[in-house]
């Protein structure tokens, strides 16, 4: 049997002949079956279909509510917009990108808002038979709008067709579908970013795999679930790095990770605690999935998915082409790659957009971070380019090591950063040495394990 045949198209998720008692999702306090799913989407369709607002922002903590909102907006011919966060101040800045809001969070925006789950007054309440009301025809050209993480600047808007999302799910099913259908799925990442949209929303519903509607937050939750049923974990590197080696070992069905490459040490750590070598997924919001690897040995290369091709200039890979990419000329790669055997495997060498130009010199922000992290007083570092009075500078945000914290207790922060500057002079050009510094307790990251650069930039305003 072709595993890709397991994939159920989105337009059939609610209309196929299926067991109405089959489990769709669960939380710590509730279970939702197929009949509930159809009923809840039908309710929301009836509420949305006559409203004039076209672009609906989706901001949810509960991924079952997100699934209901996503399907209802699509069935109504409206456009789901995924800001990727639930932060009031940032949503206010993005108001021009949507007309109304669907949410289960405590948000107060100057736009029409519907709160899920919807409650109706007695005279307008639904009965169970209302879930049998025919749904509108699913739009053949349906699409969703989402945003990049904005790691190097303002988040960029991207439009993804449902057709491309279903193609991506089919690729994943061809490789892992048969095993994934045997268990359940839990995730540490949000459905409202590209990785979570594919792995936490599209994949389980396409394969009819029950998913945990809340976020998987701590190692103990993972253990409890893996002891009850075959469990697939959709994670970020940050969560996997925090797994406690002193806790009980379990056997997970599969562990996926994306948002940044896992180290070989973390991969071995996960295999020891979860009983399976994690699958690293490589891709971008613009390109979709590109490659994967299971890093059992150091320097394990990434392997392209079968539907992906790389285009070369001067013997270097510069663009990616696939069914998931609408541009026939492909999309420029955001990372530098070193090609391995037969042009189907590669090693990552760092982001291209982490090269900046300051005072006519090209600087690698990655290199500056690496040099900082080699210093005994620095545990973690993030380096960024900032503007002050029309001029560009390098700025550093650092988390101190135990020895660094001890040193800061004995001298001023100015003396500490002066010492760091002095230590960097043997490696870096003067213009590459950070001009501005901030010392913080931890680097802010979102659920996907990506650094929240907008918060770091605010430190220098």
mmCIF file of N, CA, C and O in Angstrom, residues 189-279:
data_model
loop_
_atom_site.group_PDB
_atom_site.id
_atom_site.type_symbol
_atom_site.label_atom_id
_atom_site.label_comp_id
_atom_site.label_asym_id
_atom_site.label_seq_id
_atom_site.Cartn_x
_atom_site.Cartn_y
_atom_site.Cartn_z
ATOM 1 N N UNK A 189 5.162 22.901 19.739
ATOM 2 C CA UNK A 189 5.167 24.072 18.860
ATOM 3 C C UNK A 189 3.744 24.450 18.476
ATOM 4 O O UNK A 189 2.829 23.635 18.512
ATOM 5 N N UNK A 190 3.554 25.693 18.082
ATOM 6 C CA UNK A 190 2.240 26.214 17.739
ATOM 7 C C UNK A 190 1.826 25.809 16.326
ATOM 8 O O UNK A 190 2.667 25.722 15.421
ATOM 9 N N UNK A 191 0.516 25.629 16.126
ATOM 10 C CA UNK A 191 -0.025 25.360 14.785
ATOM 11 C C UNK A 191 0.047 26.594 13.903
ATOM 12 O O UNK A 191 -0.207 26.502 12.701
ATOM 13 N N UNK A 192 0.380 27.737 14.476
ATOM 14 C CA UNK A 192 0.254 29.000 13.759
ATOM 15 C C UNK A 192 1.559 29.477 13.122
ATOM 16 O O UNK A 192 1.674 30.619 12.705
ATOM 17 N N UNK A 193 2.550 28.572 13.060
ATOM 18 C CA UNK A 193 3.760 28.785 12.273
ATOM 19 C C UNK A 193 3.860 27.660 11.259
ATOM 20 O O UNK A 193 3.181 26.641 11.373
ATOM 21 N N UNK A 194 4.727 27.804 10.280
ATOM 22 C CA UNK A 194 4.742 26.866 9.159
ATOM 23 C C UNK A 194 5.018 25.434 9.606
ATOM 24 O O UNK A 194 4.343 24.496 9.164
ATOM 25 N N UNK A 195 5.986 25.227 10.469
ATOM 26 C CA UNK A 195 6.311 23.870 10.939
ATOM 27 C C UNK A 195 5.122 23.248 11.659
ATOM 28 O O UNK A 195 4.692 22.132 11.358
ATOM 29 N N UNK A 196 4.536 23.992 12.610
ATOM 30 C CA UNK A 196 3.389 23.480 13.337
ATOM 31 C C UNK A 196 2.157 23.344 12.465
ATOM 32 O O UNK A 196 1.351 22.423 12.644
ATOM 33 N N UNK A 197 1.979 24.245 11.501
ATOM 34 C CA UNK A 197 0.836 24.170 10.601
ATOM 35 C C UNK A 197 0.834 22.846 9.844
ATOM 36 O O UNK A 197 -0.198 22.194 9.693
ATOM 37 N N UNK A 198 2.005 22.423 9.393
ATOM 38 C CA UNK A 198 2.113 21.164 8.659
ATOM 39 C C UNK A 198 2.047 19.968 9.592
ATOM 40 O O UNK A 198 1.264 19.039 9.378
ATOM 41 N N UNK A 199 2.859 19.960 10.648
ATOM 42 C CA UNK A 199 3.029 18.760 11.467
ATOM 43 C C UNK A 199 1.971 18.623 12.571
ATOM 44 O O UNK A 199 1.669 17.502 12.973
ATOM 45 N N UNK A 200 1.432 19.736 13.053
ATOM 46 C CA UNK A 200 0.474 19.655 14.162
ATOM 47 C C UNK A 200 -0.971 19.775 13.692
ATOM 48 O O UNK A 200 -1.886 19.293 14.361
ATOM 49 N N UNK A 201 -1.187 20.414 12.555
ATOM 50 C CA UNK A 201 -2.545 20.602 12.033
ATOM 51 C C UNK A 201 -2.812 19.716 10.819
ATOM 52 O O UNK A 201 -3.683 18.835 10.851
ATOM 53 N N UNK A 202 -2.064 19.896 9.753
ATOM 54 C CA UNK A 202 -2.332 19.168 8.513
ATOM 55 C C UNK A 202 -2.122 17.664 8.660
ATOM 56 O O UNK A 202 -2.972 16.863 8.269
ATOM 57 N N UNK A 203 -0.980 17.276 9.210
ATOM 58 C CA UNK A 203 -0.608 15.862 9.217
ATOM 59 C C UNK A 203 -1.548 14.993 10.056
ATOM 60 O O UNK A 203 -2.053 13.978 9.562
ATOM 61 N N UNK A 204 -1.835 15.341 11.319
ATOM 62 C CA UNK A 204 -2.721 14.463 12.093
ATOM 63 C C UNK A 204 -4.139 14.384 11.538
ATOM 64 O O UNK A 204 -4.742 13.305 11.517
ATOM 65 N N UNK A 205 -4.678 15.513 11.060
ATOM 66 C CA UNK A 205 -6.035 15.471 10.520
ATOM 67 C C UNK A 205 -6.083 14.741 9.181
ATOM 68 O O UNK A 205 -7.059 14.061 8.869
ATOM 69 N N UNK A 206 -5.027 14.868 8.386
ATOM 70 C CA UNK A 206 -4.971 14.149 7.110
ATOM 71 C C UNK A 206 -4.855 12.649 7.311
ATOM 72 O O UNK A 206 -5.390 11.856 6.525
ATOM 73 N N UNK A 207 -4.141 12.241 8.364
ATOM 74 C CA UNK A 207 -3.934 10.816 8.645
ATOM 75 C C UNK A 207 -4.958 10.261 9.638
ATOM 76 O O UNK A 207 -4.926 9.070 9.947
ATOM 77 N N UNK A 208 -5.830 11.159 10.169
ATOM 78 C CA UNK A 208 -6.812 10.767 11.189
ATOM 79 C C UNK A 208 -6.110 10.246 12.449
ATOM 80 O O UNK A 208 -6.474 9.208 13.003
ATOM 81 N N UNK A 209 -5.099 11.001 12.866
ATOM 82 C CA UNK A 209 -4.334 10.692 14.085
ATOM 83 C C UNK A 209 -4.779 11.648 15.188
ATOM 84 O O UNK A 209 -4.711 12.873 15.007
ATOM 85 N N UNK A 210 -5.242 11.175 16.341
ATOM 86 C CA UNK A 210 -5.650 12.080 17.422
ATOM 87 C C UNK A 210 -4.476 12.955 17.887
ATOM 88 O O UNK A 210 -3.341 12.483 18.004
ATOM 89 N N UNK A 211 -4.763 14.234 18.152
ATOM 90 C CA UNK A 211 -3.707 15.147 18.585
ATOM 91 C C UNK A 211 -4.072 15.801 19.910
ATOM 92 O O UNK A 211 -5.245 16.022 20.219
ATOM 93 N N UNK A 212 -3.043 16.101 20.692
ATOM 94 C CA UNK A 212 -3.186 16.773 21.984
ATOM 95 C C UNK A 212 -3.430 18.250 21.718
ATOM 96 O O UNK A 212 -2.624 18.921 21.073
ATOM 97 N N UNK A 213 -4.560 18.793 22.210
ATOM 98 C CA UNK A 213 -4.957 20.157 21.879
ATOM 99 C C UNK A 213 -4.171 21.214 22.638
ATOM 100 O O UNK A 213 -4.126 22.368 22.221
ATOM 101 N N UNK A 214 -3.549 20.840 23.739
ATOM 102 C CA UNK A 214 -2.727 21.767 24.502
ATOM 103 C C UNK A 214 -1.266 21.613 24.086
ATOM 104 O O UNK A 214 -0.909 20.687 23.358
ATOM 105 N N UNK A 215 -0.436 22.518 24.570
ATOM 106 C CA UNK A 215 0.995 22.406 24.290
ATOM 107 C C UNK A 215 1.645 21.403 25.237
ATOM 108 O O UNK A 215 1.355 21.386 26.432
ATOM 109 N N UNK A 216 2.511 20.592 24.694
ATOM 110 C CA UNK A 216 3.354 19.712 25.506
ATOM 111 C C UNK A 216 4.443 20.603 26.109
ATOM 112 O O UNK A 216 5.276 21.153 25.386
ATOM 113 N N UNK A 217 4.419 20.757 27.425
ATOM 114 C CA UNK A 217 5.263 21.774 28.056
ATOM 115 C C UNK A 217 6.417 21.216 28.873
ATOM 116 O O UNK A 217 7.457 21.864 28.979
ATOM 117 N N UNK A 218 6.228 20.039 29.489
ATOM 118 C CA UNK A 218 7.276 19.518 30.362
ATOM 119 C C UNK A 218 7.539 18.051 30.058
ATOM 120 O O UNK A 218 6.686 17.329 29.515
ATOM 121 N N UNK A 219 8.717 17.603 30.425
ATOM 122 C CA UNK A 219 9.157 16.230 30.185
ATOM 123 C C UNK A 219 8.203 15.219 30.819
ATOM 124 O O UNK A 219 7.919 14.162 30.254
ATOM 125 N N UNK A 220 7.681 15.529 31.994
ATOM 126 C CA UNK A 220 6.787 14.607 32.690
ATOM 127 C C UNK A 220 5.520 14.321 31.883
ATOM 128 O O UNK A 220 5.002 13.203 31.910
ATOM 129 N N UNK A 221 5.006 15.319 31.158
ATOM 130 C CA UNK A 221 3.847 15.100 30.297
ATOM 131 C C UNK A 221 4.171 14.085 29.206
ATOM 132 O O UNK A 221 3.370 13.196 28.906
ATOM 133 N N UNK A 222 5.345 14.240 28.607
ATOM 134 C CA UNK A 222 5.770 13.326 27.549
ATOM 135 C C UNK A 222 5.812 11.892 28.072
ATOM 136 O O UNK A 222 5.325 10.961 27.421
ATOM 137 N N UNK A 223 6.379 11.718 29.248
ATOM 138 C CA UNK A 223 6.489 10.380 29.830
ATOM 139 C C UNK A 223 5.109 9.771 30.054
ATOM 140 O O UNK A 223 4.844 8.618 29.699
ATOM 141 N N UNK A 224 4.190 10.565 30.634
ATOM 142 C CA UNK A 224 2.852 10.059 30.935
ATOM 143 C C UNK A 224 2.122 9.627 29.667
ATOM 144 O O UNK A 224 1.469 8.573 29.639
ATOM 145 N N UNK A 225 2.242 10.416 28.601
ATOM 146 C CA UNK A 225 1.557 10.070 27.355
ATOM 147 C C UNK A 225 2.179 8.847 26.695
ATOM 148 O O UNK A 225 1.477 7.955 26.209
ATOM 149 N N UNK A 226 3.517 8.811 26.649
ATOM 150 C CA UNK A 226 4.204 7.699 25.986
ATOM 151 C C UNK A 226 3.950 6.369 26.691
ATOM 152 O O UNK A 226 4.056 5.306 26.077
ATOM 153 N N UNK A 227 3.612 6.420 27.970
ATOM 154 C CA UNK A 227 3.294 5.202 28.708
ATOM 155 C C UNK A 227 1.874 4.706 28.418
ATOM 156 O O UNK A 227 1.557 3.544 28.645
ATOM 157 N N UNK A 228 1.016 5.593 27.899
ATOM 158 C CA UNK A 228 -0.381 5.234 27.648
ATOM 159 C C UNK A 228 -0.634 4.736 26.221
ATOM 160 O O UNK A 228 -1.467 3.857 26.014
ATOM 161 N N UNK A 229 0.082 5.310 25.239
ATOM 162 C CA UNK A 229 -0.171 4.949 23.844
ATOM 163 C C UNK A 229 1.049 5.318 22.999
ATOM 164 O O UNK A 229 1.896 6.116 23.415
ATOM 165 N N UNK A 230 1.181 4.724 21.781
ATOM 166 C CA UNK A 230 2.277 5.108 20.896
ATOM 167 C C UNK A 230 2.220 6.603 20.620
ATOM 168 O O UNK A 230 1.180 7.117 20.182
ATOM 169 N N UNK A 231 3.301 7.292 20.883
ATOM 170 C CA UNK A 231 3.295 8.758 20.856
ATOM 171 C C UNK A 231 4.297 9.296 19.851
ATOM 172 O O UNK A 231 5.467 8.903 19.838
ATOM 173 N N UNK A 232 3.827 10.222 19.007
ATOM 174 C CA UNK A 232 4.692 11.003 18.134
ATOM 175 C C UNK A 232 4.805 12.407 18.722
ATOM 176 O O UNK A 232 3.786 13.025 19.063
ATOM 177 N N UNK A 233 6.025 12.906 18.837
ATOM 178 C CA UNK A 233 6.281 14.223 19.428
ATOM 179 C C UNK A 233 6.765 15.181 18.350
ATOM 180 O O UNK A 233 7.719 14.875 17.616
ATOM 181 N N UNK A 234 6.094 16.324 18.225
ATOM 182 C CA UNK A 234 6.493 17.396 17.304
ATOM 183 C C UNK A 234 7.123 18.491 18.159
ATOM 184 O O UNK A 234 6.438 19.147 18.941
ATOM 185 N N UNK A 235 8.426 18.689 18.026
ATOM 186 C CA UNK A 235 9.137 19.499 19.007
ATOM 187 C C UNK A 235 10.056 20.532 18.362
ATOM 188 O O UNK A 235 10.289 20.533 17.153
ATOM 189 N N UNK A 236 10.567 21.384 19.217
ATOM 190 C CA UNK A 236 11.650 22.302 18.861
ATOM 191 C C UNK A 236 12.929 21.803 19.522
ATOM 192 O O UNK A 236 12.877 21.050 20.504
ATOM 193 N N UNK A 237 14.092 22.214 19.028
ATOM 194 C CA UNK A 237 15.339 21.832 19.689
ATOM 195 C C UNK A 237 15.394 22.275 21.156
ATOM 196 O O UNK A 237 15.937 21.559 21.995
ATOM 197 N N UNK A 238 14.811 23.433 21.463
ATOM 198 C CA UNK A 238 14.886 23.954 22.833
ATOM 199 C C UNK A 238 14.240 22.995 23.829
ATOM 200 O O UNK A 238 14.786 22.751 24.914
ATOM 201 N N UNK A 239 13.084 22.430 23.498
ATOM 202 C CA UNK A 239 12.419 21.484 24.396
ATOM 203 C C UNK A 239 13.247 20.214 24.550
ATOM 204 O O UNK A 239 13.417 19.695 25.663
ATOM 205 N N UNK A 240 13.768 19.703 23.453
ATOM 206 C CA UNK A 240 14.531 18.449 23.504
ATOM 207 C C UNK A 240 15.827 18.616 24.295
ATOM 208 O O UNK A 240 16.264 17.694 24.986
ATOM 209 N N UNK A 241 16.432 19.791 24.207
ATOM 210 C CA UNK A 241 17.662 20.037 24.967
ATOM 211 C C UNK A 241 17.408 20.047 26.467
ATOM 212 O O UNK A 241 18.312 19.766 27.255
ATOM 213 N N UNK A 242 16.155 20.347 26.874
ATOM 214 C CA UNK A 242 15.835 20.458 28.306
ATOM 215 C C UNK A 242 15.358 19.136 28.907
ATOM 216 O O UNK A 242 15.056 19.097 30.107
ATOM 217 N N UNK A 243 15.270 18.077 28.138
ATOM 218 C CA UNK A 243 14.822 16.802 28.694
ATOM 219 C C UNK A 243 15.740 16.390 29.840
ATOM 220 O O UNK A 243 16.965 16.447 29.725
ATOM 221 N N UNK A 244 15.126 15.955 30.934
ATOM 222 C CA UNK A 244 15.857 15.669 32.166
ATOM 223 C C UNK A 244 16.416 14.238 32.130
ATOM 224 O O UNK A 244 15.653 13.271 32.102
ATOM 225 N N UNK A 245 17.734 14.074 32.126
ATOM 226 C CA UNK A 245 18.319 12.728 32.059
ATOM 227 C C UNK A 245 18.015 11.870 33.277
ATOM 228 O O UNK A 245 18.213 10.657 33.244
ATOM 229 N N UNK A 246 17.527 12.471 34.355
ATOM 230 C CA UNK A 246 17.244 11.722 35.574
ATOM 231 C C UNK A 246 15.834 11.143 35.593
ATOM 232 O O UNK A 246 15.508 10.350 36.479
ATOM 233 N N UNK A 247 14.998 11.534 34.619
ATOM 234 C CA UNK A 247 13.631 11.027 34.586
ATOM 235 C C UNK A 247 13.565 9.689 33.849
ATOM 236 O O UNK A 247 14.493 9.297 33.147
ATOM 237 N N UNK A 248 12.424 9.052 33.991
ATOM 238 C CA UNK A 248 12.222 7.716 33.436
ATOM 239 C C UNK A 248 12.334 7.717 31.912
ATOM 240 O O UNK A 248 11.861 8.635 31.241
ATOM 241 N N UNK A 249 12.943 6.677 31.378
ATOM 242 C CA UNK A 249 13.029 6.523 29.930
ATOM 243 C C UNK A 249 11.748 5.898 29.401
ATOM 244 O O UNK A 249 11.117 5.088 30.065
ATOM 245 N N UNK A 250 11.370 6.309 28.181
ATOM 246 C CA UNK A 250 10.156 5.779 27.562
ATOM 247 C C UNK A 250 10.456 5.411 26.111
ATOM 248 O O UNK A 250 11.559 5.656 25.601
ATOM 249 N N UNK A 251 9.476 4.843 25.441
ATOM 250 C CA UNK A 251 9.611 4.498 24.029
ATOM 251 C C UNK A 251 8.595 5.308 23.236
ATOM 252 O O UNK A 251 7.401 5.024 23.243
ATOM 253 N N UNK A 252 9.054 6.371 22.593
ATOM 254 C CA UNK A 252 8.198 7.156 21.711
ATOM 255 C C UNK A 252 8.176 6.519 20.326
ATOM 256 O O UNK A 252 9.157 5.898 19.892
ATOM 257 N N UNK A 253 7.091 6.702 19.646
ATOM 258 C CA UNK A 253 6.974 6.186 18.293
ATOM 259 C C UNK A 253 7.877 6.949 17.331
ATOM 260 O O UNK A 253 8.561 6.377 16.499
ATOM 261 N N UNK A 254 7.880 8.288 17.460
ATOM 262 C CA UNK A 254 8.717 9.135 16.609
ATOM 263 C C UNK A 254 8.856 10.484 17.280
ATOM 264 O O UNK A 254 7.949 10.943 17.983
ATOM 265 N N UNK A 255 10.004 11.124 17.072
ATOM 266 C CA UNK A 255 10.237 12.490 17.541
ATOM 267 C C UNK A 255 10.734 13.301 16.357
ATOM 268 O O UNK A 255 11.722 12.940 15.714
ATOM 269 N N UNK A 256 10.023 14.401 16.062
ATOM 270 C CA UNK A 256 10.435 15.325 15.008
ATOM 271 C C UNK A 256 10.907 16.623 15.643
ATOM 272 O O UNK A 256 10.381 17.057 16.673
ATOM 273 N N UNK A 257 11.886 17.259 14.997
ATOM 274 C CA UNK A 257 12.398 18.535 15.485
ATOM 275 C C UNK A 257 12.659 19.453 14.295
ATOM 276 O O UNK A 257 13.127 19.008 13.245
ATOM 277 N N UNK A 258 12.349 20.736 14.458
ATOM 278 C CA UNK A 258 12.644 21.738 13.428
ATOM 279 C C UNK A 258 12.749 23.092 14.096
ATOM 280 O O UNK A 258 12.372 23.267 15.254
ATOM 281 N N UNK A 259 13.249 24.057 13.356
ATOM 282 C CA UNK A 259 13.458 25.399 13.892
ATOM 283 C C UNK A 259 14.924 25.727 14.058
ATOM 284 O O UNK A 259 15.310 26.871 14.254
ATOM 285 N N UNK A 260 15.767 24.721 13.981
ATOM 286 C CA UNK A 260 17.211 24.852 14.104
ATOM 287 C C UNK A 260 17.787 23.461 14.184
ATOM 288 O O UNK A 260 17.121 22.541 14.684
ATOM 289 N N UNK A 261 18.996 23.236 13.682
ATOM 290 C CA UNK A 261 19.559 21.884 13.679
ATOM 291 C C UNK A 261 19.881 21.390 15.085
ATOM 292 O O UNK A 261 20.396 22.140 15.917
ATOM 293 N N UNK A 262 19.570 20.139 15.352
ATOM 294 C CA UNK A 262 19.968 19.507 16.608
ATOM 295 C C UNK A 262 21.454 19.190 16.573
ATOM 296 O O UNK A 262 21.998 18.824 15.528
ATOM 297 N N UNK A 263 22.097 19.288 17.714
ATOM 298 C CA UNK A 263 23.473 18.808 17.813
ATOM 299 C C UNK A 263 23.461 17.297 17.917
ATOM 300 O O UNK A 263 22.453 16.687 18.297
ATOM 301 N N UNK A 264 24.577 16.665 17.592
ATOM 302 C CA UNK A 264 24.655 15.208 17.697
ATOM 303 C C UNK A 264 24.509 14.783 19.148
ATOM 304 O O UNK A 264 23.948 13.709 19.444
ATOM 305 N N UNK A 265 24.936 15.625 20.090
ATOM 306 C CA UNK A 265 24.792 15.310 21.511
ATOM 307 C C UNK A 265 23.316 15.309 21.927
ATOM 308 O O UNK A 265 22.868 14.427 22.660
ATOM 309 N N UNK A 266 22.564 16.305 21.436
ATOM 310 C CA UNK A 266 21.134 16.346 21.770
ATOM 311 C C UNK A 266 20.398 15.181 21.128
ATOM 312 O O UNK A 266 19.498 14.586 21.747
ATOM 313 N N UNK A 267 20.759 14.832 19.897
ATOM 314 C CA UNK A 267 20.126 13.693 19.230
ATOM 315 C C UNK A 267 20.335 12.413 20.028
ATOM 316 O O UNK A 267 19.406 11.615 20.216
ATOM 317 N N UNK A 268 21.561 12.215 20.525
ATOM 318 C CA UNK A 268 21.851 11.022 21.329
ATOM 319 C C UNK A 268 21.099 11.069 22.655
ATOM 320 O O UNK A 268 20.615 10.044 23.156
ATOM 321 N N UNK A 269 20.978 12.263 23.230
ATOM 322 C CA UNK A 269 20.243 12.471 24.482
ATOM 323 C C UNK A 269 18.777 12.076 24.303
ATOM 324 O O UNK A 269 18.194 11.374 25.143
ATOM 325 N N UNK A 270 18.171 12.498 23.191
ATOM 326 C CA UNK A 270 16.772 12.179 22.914
ATOM 327 C C UNK A 270 16.592 10.681 22.687
ATOM 328 O O UNK A 270 15.645 10.068 23.194
ATOM 329 N N UNK A 271 17.515 10.087 21.935
ATOM 330 C CA UNK A 271 17.395 8.645 21.673
ATOM 331 C C UNK A 271 17.472 7.847 22.982
ATOM 332 O O UNK A 271 16.737 6.875 23.170
ATOM 333 N N UNK A 272 18.311 8.286 23.883
ATOM 334 C CA UNK A 272 18.458 7.582 25.160
ATOM 335 C C UNK A 272 17.190 7.689 26.003
ATOM 336 O O UNK A 272 16.759 6.709 26.623
ATOM 337 N N UNK A 273 16.566 8.860 26.016
ATOM 338 C CA UNK A 273 15.411 9.094 26.885
ATOM 339 C C UNK A 273 14.080 8.720 26.240
ATOM 340 O O UNK A 273 13.129 8.377 26.937
ATOM 341 N N UNK A 274 14.003 8.814 24.908
ATOM 342 C CA UNK A 274 12.729 8.600 24.215
ATOM 343 C C UNK A 274 12.712 7.327 23.365
ATOM 344 O O UNK A 274 11.698 7.022 22.735
ATOM 345 N N UNK A 275 13.847 6.630 23.293
ATOM 346 C CA UNK A 275 13.872 5.350 22.603
ATOM 347 C C UNK A 275 13.870 5.422 21.103
ATOM 348 O O UNK A 275 13.688 4.403 20.431
ATOM 349 N N UNK A 276 14.079 6.605 20.532
ATOM 350 C CA UNK A 276 14.134 6.738 19.073
ATOM 351 C C UNK A 276 15.016 7.918 18.713
ATOM 352 O O UNK A 276 15.032 8.929 19.430
ATOM 353 N N UNK A 277 15.757 7.788 17.622
ATOM 354 C CA UNK A 277 16.600 8.894 17.160
ATOM 355 C C UNK A 277 15.711 9.955 16.518
ATOM 356 O O UNK A 277 14.925 9.650 15.612
ATOM 357 N N UNK A 278 15.775 11.206 16.965
ATOM 358 C CA UNK A 278 14.876 12.229 16.433
ATOM 359 C C UNK A 278 15.142 12.519 14.960
ATOM 360 O O UNK A 278 16.270 12.412 14.481
ATOM 361 N N UNK A 279 14.075 12.891 14.260
ATOM 362 C CA UNK A 279 14.172 13.295 12.857
ATOM 363 C C UNK A 279 14.258 14.808 12.809
ATOM 364 O O UNK A 279 13.339 15.510 13.219
#
